[in-house]
PDB file of C-alpha atoms in Angstrom:
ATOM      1  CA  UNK V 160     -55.371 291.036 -52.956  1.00  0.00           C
ATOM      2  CA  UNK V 161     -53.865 294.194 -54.678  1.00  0.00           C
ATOM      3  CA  UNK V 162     -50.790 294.126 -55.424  1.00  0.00           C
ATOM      4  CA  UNK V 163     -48.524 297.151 -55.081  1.00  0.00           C
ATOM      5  CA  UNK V 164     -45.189 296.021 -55.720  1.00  0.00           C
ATOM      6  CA  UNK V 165     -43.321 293.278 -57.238  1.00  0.00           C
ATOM      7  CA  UNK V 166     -39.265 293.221 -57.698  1.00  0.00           C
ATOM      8  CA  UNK V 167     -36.205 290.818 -57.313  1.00  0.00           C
ATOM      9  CA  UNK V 168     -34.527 291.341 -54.548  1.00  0.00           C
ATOM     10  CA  UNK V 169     -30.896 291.996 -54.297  1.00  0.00           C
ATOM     11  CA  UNK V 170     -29.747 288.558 -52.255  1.00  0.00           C
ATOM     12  CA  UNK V 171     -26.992 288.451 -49.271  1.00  0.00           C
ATOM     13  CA  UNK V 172     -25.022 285.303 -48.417  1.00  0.00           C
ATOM     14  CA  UNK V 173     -27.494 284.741 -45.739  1.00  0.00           C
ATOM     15  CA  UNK V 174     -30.500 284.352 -48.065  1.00  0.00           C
ATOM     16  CA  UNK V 175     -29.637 280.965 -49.183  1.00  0.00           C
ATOM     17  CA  UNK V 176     -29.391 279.794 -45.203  1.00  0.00           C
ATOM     18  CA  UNK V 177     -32.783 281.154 -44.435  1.00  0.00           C
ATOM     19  CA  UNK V 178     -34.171 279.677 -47.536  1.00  0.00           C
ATOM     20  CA  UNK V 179     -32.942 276.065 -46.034  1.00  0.00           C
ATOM     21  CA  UNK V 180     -34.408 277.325 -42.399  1.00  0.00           C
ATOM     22  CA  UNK V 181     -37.371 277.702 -44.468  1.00  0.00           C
ATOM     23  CA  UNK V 182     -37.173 274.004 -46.427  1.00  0.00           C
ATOM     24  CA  UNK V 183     -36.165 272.388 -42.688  1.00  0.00           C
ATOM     25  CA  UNK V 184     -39.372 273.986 -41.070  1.00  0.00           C
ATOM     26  CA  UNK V 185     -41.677 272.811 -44.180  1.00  0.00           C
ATOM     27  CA  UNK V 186     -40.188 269.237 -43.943  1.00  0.00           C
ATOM     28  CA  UNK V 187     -41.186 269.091 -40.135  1.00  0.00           C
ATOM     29  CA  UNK V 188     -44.594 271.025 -40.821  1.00  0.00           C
ATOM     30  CA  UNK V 189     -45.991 268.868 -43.817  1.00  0.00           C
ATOM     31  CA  UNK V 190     -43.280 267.379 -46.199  1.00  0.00           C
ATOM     32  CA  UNK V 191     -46.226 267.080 -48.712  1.00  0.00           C
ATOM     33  CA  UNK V 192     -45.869 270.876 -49.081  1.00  0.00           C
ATOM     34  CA  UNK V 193     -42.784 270.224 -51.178  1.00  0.00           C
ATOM     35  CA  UNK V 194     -42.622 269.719 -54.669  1.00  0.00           C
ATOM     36  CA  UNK V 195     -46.256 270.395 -55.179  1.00  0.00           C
ATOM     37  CA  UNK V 196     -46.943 267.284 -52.879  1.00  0.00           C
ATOM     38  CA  UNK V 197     -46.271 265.140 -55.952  1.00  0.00           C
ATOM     39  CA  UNK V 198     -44.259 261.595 -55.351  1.00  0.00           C
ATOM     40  CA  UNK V 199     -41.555 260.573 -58.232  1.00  0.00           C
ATOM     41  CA  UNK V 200     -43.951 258.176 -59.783  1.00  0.00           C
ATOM     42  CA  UNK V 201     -46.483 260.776 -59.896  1.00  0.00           C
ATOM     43  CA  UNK V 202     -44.160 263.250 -61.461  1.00  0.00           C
ATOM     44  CA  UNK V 203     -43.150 260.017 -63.992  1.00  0.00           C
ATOM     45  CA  UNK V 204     -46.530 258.897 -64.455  1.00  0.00           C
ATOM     46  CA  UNK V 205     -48.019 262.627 -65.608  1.00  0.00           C
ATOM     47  CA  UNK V 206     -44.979 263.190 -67.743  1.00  0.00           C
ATOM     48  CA  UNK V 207     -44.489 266.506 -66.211  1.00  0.00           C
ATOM     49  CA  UNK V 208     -41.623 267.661 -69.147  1.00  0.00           C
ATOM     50  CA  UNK V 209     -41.505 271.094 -66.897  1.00  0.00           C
ATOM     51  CA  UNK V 210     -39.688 271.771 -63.920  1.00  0.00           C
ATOM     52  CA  UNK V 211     -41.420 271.011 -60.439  1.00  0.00           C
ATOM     53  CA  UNK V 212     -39.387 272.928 -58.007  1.00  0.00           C
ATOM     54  CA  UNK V 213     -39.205 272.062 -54.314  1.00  0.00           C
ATOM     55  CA  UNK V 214     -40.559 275.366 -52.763  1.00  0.00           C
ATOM     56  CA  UNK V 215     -43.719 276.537 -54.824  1.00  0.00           C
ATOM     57  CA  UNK V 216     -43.657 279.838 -52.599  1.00  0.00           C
ATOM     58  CA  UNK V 217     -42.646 281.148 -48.604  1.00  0.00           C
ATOM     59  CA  UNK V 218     -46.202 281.849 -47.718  1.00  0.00           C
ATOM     60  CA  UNK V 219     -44.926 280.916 -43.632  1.00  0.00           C
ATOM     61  CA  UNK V 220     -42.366 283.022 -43.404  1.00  0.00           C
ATOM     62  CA  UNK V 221     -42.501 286.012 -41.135  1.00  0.00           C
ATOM     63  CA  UNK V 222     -41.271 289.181 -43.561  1.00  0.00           C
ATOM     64  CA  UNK V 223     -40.618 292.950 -42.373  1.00  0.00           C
ATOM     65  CA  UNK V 224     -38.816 295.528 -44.129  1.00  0.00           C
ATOM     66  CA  UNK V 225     -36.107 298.201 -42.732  1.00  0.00           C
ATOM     67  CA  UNK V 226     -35.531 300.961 -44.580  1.00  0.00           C
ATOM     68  CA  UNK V 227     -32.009 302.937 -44.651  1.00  0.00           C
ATOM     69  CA  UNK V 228     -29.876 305.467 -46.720  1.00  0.00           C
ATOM     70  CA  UNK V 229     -32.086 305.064 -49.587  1.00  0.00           C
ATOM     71  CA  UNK V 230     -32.413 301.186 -49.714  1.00  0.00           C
ATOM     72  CA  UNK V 231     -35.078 298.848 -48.431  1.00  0.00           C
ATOM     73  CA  UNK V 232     -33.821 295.935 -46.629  1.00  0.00           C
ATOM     74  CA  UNK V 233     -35.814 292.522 -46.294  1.00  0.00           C
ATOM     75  CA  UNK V 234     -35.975 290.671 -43.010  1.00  0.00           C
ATOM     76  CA  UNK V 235     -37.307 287.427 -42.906  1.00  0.00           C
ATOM     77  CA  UNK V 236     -37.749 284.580 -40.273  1.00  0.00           C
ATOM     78  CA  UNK V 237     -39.274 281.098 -39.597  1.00  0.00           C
ATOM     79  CA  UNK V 238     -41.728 281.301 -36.358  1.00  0.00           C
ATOM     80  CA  UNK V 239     -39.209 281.472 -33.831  1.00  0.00           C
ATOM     81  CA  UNK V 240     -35.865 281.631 -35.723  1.00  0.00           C
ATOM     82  CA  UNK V 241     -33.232 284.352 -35.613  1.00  0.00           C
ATOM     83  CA  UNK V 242     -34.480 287.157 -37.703  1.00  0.00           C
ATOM     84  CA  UNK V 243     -32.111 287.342 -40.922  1.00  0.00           C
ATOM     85  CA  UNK V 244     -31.586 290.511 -43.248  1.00  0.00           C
ATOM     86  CA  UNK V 245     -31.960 288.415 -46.478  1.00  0.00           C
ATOM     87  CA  UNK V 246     -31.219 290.957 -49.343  1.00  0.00           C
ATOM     88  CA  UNK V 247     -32.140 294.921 -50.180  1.00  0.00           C
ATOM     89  CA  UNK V 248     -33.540 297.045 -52.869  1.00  0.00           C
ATOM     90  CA  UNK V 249     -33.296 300.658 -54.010  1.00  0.00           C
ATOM     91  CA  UNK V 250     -35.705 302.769 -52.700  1.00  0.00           C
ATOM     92  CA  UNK V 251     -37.464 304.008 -56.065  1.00  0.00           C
ATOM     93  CA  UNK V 252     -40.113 306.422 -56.300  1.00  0.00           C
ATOM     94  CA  UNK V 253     -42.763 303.377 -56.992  1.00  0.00           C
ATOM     95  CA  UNK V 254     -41.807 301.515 -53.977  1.00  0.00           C
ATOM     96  CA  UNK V 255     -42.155 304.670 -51.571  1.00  0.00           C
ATOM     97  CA  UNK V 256     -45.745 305.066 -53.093  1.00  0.00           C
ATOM     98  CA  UNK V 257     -46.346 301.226 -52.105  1.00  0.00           C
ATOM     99  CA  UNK V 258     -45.313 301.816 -48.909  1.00  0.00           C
ATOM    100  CA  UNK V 259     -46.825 304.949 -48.383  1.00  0.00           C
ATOM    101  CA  UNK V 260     -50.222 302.923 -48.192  1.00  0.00           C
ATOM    102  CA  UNK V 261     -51.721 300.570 -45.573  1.00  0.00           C
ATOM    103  CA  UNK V 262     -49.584 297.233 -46.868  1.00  0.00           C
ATOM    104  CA  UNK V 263     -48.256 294.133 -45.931  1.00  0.00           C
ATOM    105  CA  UNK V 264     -44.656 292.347 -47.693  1.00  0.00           C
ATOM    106  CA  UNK V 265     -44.428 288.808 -48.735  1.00  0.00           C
ATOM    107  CA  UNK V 266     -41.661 287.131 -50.237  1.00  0.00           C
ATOM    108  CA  UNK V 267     -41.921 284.996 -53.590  1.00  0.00           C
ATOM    109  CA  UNK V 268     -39.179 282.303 -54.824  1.00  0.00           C
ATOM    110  CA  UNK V 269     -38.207 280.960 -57.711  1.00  0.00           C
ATOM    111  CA  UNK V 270     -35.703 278.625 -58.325  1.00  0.00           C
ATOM    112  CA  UNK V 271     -33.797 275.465 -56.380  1.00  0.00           C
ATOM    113  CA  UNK V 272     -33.869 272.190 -56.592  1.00  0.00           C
ATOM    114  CA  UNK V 273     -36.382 270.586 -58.765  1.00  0.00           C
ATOM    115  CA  UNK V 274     -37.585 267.498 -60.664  1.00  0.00           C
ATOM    116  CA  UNK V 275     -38.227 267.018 -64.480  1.00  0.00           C
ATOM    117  CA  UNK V 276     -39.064 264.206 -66.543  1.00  0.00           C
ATOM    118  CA  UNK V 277     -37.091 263.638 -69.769  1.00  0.00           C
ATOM    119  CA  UNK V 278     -36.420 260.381 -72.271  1.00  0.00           C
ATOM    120  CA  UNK V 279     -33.159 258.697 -71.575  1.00  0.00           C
ATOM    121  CA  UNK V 280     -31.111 257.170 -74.951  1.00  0.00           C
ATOM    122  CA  UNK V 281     -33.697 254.573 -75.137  1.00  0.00           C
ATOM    123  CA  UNK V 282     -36.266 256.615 -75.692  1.00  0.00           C
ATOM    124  CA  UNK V 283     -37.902 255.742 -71.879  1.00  0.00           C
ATOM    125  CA  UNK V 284     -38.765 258.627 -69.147  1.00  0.00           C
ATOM    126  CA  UNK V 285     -36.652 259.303 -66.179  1.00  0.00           C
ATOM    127  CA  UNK V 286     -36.591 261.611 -63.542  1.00  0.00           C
ATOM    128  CA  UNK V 287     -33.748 263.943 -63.091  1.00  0.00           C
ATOM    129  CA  UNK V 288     -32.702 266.080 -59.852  1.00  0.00           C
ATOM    130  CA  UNK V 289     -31.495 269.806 -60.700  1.00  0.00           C
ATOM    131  CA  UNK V 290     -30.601 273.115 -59.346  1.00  0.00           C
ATOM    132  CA  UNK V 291     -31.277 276.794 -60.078  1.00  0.00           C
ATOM    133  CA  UNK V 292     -30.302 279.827 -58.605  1.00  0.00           C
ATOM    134  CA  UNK V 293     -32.515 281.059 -55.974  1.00  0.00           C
ATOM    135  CA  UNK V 294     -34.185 284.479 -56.747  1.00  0.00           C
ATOM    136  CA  UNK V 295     -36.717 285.900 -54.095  1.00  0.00           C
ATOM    137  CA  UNK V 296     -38.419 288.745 -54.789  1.00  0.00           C
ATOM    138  CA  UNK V 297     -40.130 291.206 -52.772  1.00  0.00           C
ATOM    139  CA  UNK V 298     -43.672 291.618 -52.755  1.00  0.00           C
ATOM    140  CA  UNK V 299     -45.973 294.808 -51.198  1.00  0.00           C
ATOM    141  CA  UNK V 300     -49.937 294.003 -51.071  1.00  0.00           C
ATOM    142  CA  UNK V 301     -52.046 296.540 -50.304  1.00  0.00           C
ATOM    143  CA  UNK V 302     -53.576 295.323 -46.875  1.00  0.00           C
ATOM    144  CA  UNK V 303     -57.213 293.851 -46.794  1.00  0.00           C
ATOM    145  CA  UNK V 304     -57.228 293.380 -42.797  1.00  0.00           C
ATOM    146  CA  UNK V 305     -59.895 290.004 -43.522  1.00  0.00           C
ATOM    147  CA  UNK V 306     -57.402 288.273 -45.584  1.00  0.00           C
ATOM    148  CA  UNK V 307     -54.381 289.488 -43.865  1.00  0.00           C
ATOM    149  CA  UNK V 308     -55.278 288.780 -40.300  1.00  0.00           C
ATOM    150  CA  UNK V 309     -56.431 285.162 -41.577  1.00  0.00           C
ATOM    151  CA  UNK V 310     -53.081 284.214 -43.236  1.00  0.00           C
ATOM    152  CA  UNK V 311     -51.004 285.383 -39.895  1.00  0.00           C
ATOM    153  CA  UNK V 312     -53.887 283.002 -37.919  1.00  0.00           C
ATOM    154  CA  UNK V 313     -53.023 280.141 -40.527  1.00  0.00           C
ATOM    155  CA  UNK V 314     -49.467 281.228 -39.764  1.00  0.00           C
ATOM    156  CA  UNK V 315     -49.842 280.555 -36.187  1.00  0.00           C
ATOM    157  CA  UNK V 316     -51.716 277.633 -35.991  1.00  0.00           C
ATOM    158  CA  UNK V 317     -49.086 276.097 -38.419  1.00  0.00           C
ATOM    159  CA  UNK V 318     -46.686 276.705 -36.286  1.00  0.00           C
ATOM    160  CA  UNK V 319     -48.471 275.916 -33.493  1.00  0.00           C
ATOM    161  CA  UNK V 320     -49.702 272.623 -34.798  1.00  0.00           C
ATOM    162  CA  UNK V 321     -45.949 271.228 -35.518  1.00  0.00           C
ATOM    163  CA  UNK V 322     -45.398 272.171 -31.706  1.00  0.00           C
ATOM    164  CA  UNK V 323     -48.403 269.954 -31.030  1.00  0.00           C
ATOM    165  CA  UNK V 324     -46.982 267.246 -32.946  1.00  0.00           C
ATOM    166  CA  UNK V 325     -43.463 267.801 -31.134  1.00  0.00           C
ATOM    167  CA  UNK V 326     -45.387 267.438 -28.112  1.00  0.00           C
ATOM    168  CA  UNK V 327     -47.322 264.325 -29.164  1.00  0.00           C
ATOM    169  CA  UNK V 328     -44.347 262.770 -29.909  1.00  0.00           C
ATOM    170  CA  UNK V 329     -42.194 263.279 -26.841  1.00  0.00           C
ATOM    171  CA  UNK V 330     -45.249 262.287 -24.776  1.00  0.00           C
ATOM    172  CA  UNK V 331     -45.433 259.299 -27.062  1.00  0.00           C
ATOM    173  CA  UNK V 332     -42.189 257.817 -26.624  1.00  0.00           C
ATOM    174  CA  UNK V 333     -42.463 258.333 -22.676  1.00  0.00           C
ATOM    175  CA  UNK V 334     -45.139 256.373 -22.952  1.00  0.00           C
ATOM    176  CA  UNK V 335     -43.505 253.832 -24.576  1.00  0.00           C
ATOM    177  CA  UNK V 336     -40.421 253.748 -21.980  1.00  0.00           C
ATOM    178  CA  UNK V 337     -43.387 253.089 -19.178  1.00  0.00           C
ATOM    179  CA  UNK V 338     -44.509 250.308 -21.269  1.00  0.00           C
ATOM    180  CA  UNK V 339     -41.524 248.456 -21.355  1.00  0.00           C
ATOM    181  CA  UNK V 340     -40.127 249.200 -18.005  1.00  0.00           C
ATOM    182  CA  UNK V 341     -43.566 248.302 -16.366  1.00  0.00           C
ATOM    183  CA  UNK V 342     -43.277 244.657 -18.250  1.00  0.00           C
ATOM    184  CA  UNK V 343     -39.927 244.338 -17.072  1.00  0.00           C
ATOM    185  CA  UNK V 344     -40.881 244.887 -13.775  1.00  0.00           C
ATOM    186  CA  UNK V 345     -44.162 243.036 -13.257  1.00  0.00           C
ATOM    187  CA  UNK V 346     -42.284 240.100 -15.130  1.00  0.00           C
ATOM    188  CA  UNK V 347     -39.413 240.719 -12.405  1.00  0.00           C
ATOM    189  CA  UNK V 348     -42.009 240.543  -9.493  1.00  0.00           C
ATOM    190  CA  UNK V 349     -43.249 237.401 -11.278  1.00  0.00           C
ATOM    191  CA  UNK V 350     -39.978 235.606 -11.323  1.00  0.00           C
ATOM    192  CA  UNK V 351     -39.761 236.335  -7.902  1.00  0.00           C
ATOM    193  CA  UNK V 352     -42.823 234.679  -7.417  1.00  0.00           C
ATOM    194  CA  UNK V 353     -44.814 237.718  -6.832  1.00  0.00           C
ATOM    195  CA  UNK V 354     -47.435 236.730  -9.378  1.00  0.00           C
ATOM    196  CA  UNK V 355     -50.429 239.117  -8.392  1.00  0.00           C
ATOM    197  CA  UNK V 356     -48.203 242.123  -8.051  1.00  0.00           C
ATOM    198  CA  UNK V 357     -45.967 241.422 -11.065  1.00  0.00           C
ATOM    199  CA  UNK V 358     -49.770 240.962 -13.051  1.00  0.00           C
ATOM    200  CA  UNK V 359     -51.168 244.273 -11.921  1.00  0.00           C
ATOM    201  CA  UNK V 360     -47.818 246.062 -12.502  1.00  0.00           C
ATOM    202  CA  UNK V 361     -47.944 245.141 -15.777  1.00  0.00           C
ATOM    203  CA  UNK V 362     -51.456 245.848 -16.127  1.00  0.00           C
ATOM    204  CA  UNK V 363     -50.051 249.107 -14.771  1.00  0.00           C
ATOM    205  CA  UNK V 364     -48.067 250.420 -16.329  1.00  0.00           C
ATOM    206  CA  UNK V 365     -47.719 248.330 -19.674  1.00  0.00           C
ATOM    207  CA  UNK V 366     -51.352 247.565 -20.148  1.00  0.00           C
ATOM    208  CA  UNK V 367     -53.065 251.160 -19.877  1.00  0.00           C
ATOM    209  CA  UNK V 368     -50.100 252.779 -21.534  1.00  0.00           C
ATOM    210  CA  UNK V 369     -50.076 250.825 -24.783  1.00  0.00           C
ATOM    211  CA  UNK V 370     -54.049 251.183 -24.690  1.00  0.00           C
ATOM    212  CA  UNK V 371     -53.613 254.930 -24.681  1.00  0.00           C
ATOM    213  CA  UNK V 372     -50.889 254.783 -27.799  1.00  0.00           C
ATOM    214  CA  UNK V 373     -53.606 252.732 -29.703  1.00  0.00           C
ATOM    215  CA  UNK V 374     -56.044 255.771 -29.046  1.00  0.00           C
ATOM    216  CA  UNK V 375     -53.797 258.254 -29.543  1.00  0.00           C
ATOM    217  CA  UNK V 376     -52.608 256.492 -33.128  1.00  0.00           C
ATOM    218  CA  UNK V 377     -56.300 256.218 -34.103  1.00  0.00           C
ATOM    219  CA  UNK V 378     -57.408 259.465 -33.125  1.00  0.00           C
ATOM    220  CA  UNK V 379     -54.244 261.112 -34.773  1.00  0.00           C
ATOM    221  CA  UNK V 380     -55.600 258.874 -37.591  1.00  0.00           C
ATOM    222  CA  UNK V 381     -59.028 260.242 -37.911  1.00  0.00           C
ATOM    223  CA  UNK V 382     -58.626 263.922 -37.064  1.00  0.00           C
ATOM    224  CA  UNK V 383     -59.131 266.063 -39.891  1.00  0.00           C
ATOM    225  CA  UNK V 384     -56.903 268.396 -41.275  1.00  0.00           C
ATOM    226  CA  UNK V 385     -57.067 272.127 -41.532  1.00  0.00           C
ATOM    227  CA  UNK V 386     -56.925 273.297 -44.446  1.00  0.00           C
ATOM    228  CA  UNK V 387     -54.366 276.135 -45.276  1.00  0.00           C
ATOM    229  CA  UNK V 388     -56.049 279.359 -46.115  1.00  0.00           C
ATOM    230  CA  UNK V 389     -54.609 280.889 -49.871  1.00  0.00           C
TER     231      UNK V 389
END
């Protein structure tokens, strides 16, 4: 990927409550995709003396640009949230030549909270938690159609996948309520002395839908993940 343009971006107040939009969606997505995936005994164990911050980059975020009495302003969402102006920049000669060609924006981060091993007074390694100002910065490539329609179809399956997964779960714990209830009430039927029907209500209702959670666990288990496209 070319790049055309790279600059900080001048930050409103709403930039830092997109940015948490942003950590919110990640968390639900794949909380691995924070802090580089790393655990704090991996961070202890590799003696990482730099900082490990919690958003390597915004890669899912949906960017557009407005531009308006000589500024260009940065929009940015997360799939379906409200579309927030999250800073601006002059419009300099440079930029108007970037966006003058075929081009897609992206938005890079530095900064927030991070992780960073350092000796204590007794000389042994701990972990500390820290904070830096957040600094996002604008970024114009010029636009290869192959890569950039396959990062907006990683985009969408992303977002489509934590749907699924909102789904599954919803689903799940119905299934779960049906369980129960239909052992409550073939156990009901029982101690009414209804044996047969209280058996095949359970078998009902409690039997096939725990049998279907233990399929759905195990194939949730063994599907393979889709790898995100860089």
């Amino acid at each position: 990927m070319t790049v055309l343009f790279n600059e900080k971006i001048n930050l409103t107040e709403d930039a830092t409550g997109f940015i948490n939009k942003y950590i919110d969606y990640v968390k639900e997505l794949n909380h691995k995709d924070l802090f580089e995936g790393l655990k704090d005994k991996q961070i202890l164990k590799n003696k990482f003396i730099f900082k490990i911050y919690q958003l390597e980059n915004l890669d899912s975020a949906m960017v557009d640009i407005h531009i308006a009495n000589n500024r260009v302003y940065v929009l940015a969402s997360v799939w379906t949230s409200k579309v927030i102006t999250i800073g601006s920049i002059p419009l300099t000669p440079k930029l108007k030549i970037a966006l003058s060609n075929n081009y897609y924006p992206k938005l890079g981060i530095t900064g927030g909270f991070f992780k960073q091993v350092v000796p204590n007074e007794f000389d042994k390694d701990k972990i500390v938690d820290g904070f830096d100002p957040y600094q996002l910065t604008l970024e114009i490539y010029k636009a290869d159609m192959t890569v950039y329609k396959s990062q907006k179809i990683d985009s969408i399956y992303h977002a489509t996948f934590k749907t699924e997964n909102s789904l599954i779960t919803v689903s799940k714990n119905l299934m779960r309520c049906f369980a129960v209830f239909g052992l409550l009430l073939g156990l009901g039927f029982m101690f009414l002395g209804f044996m047969l029907t209280g058996l095949l209500v359970i078998i009902a209702f409690f039997g096939v839908n725990s049998y279907t959670l233990i399929i759905a666990d195990t194939h949730m288990q063994t599907r393979p993940q889709r790898q995100r496209i860089s």
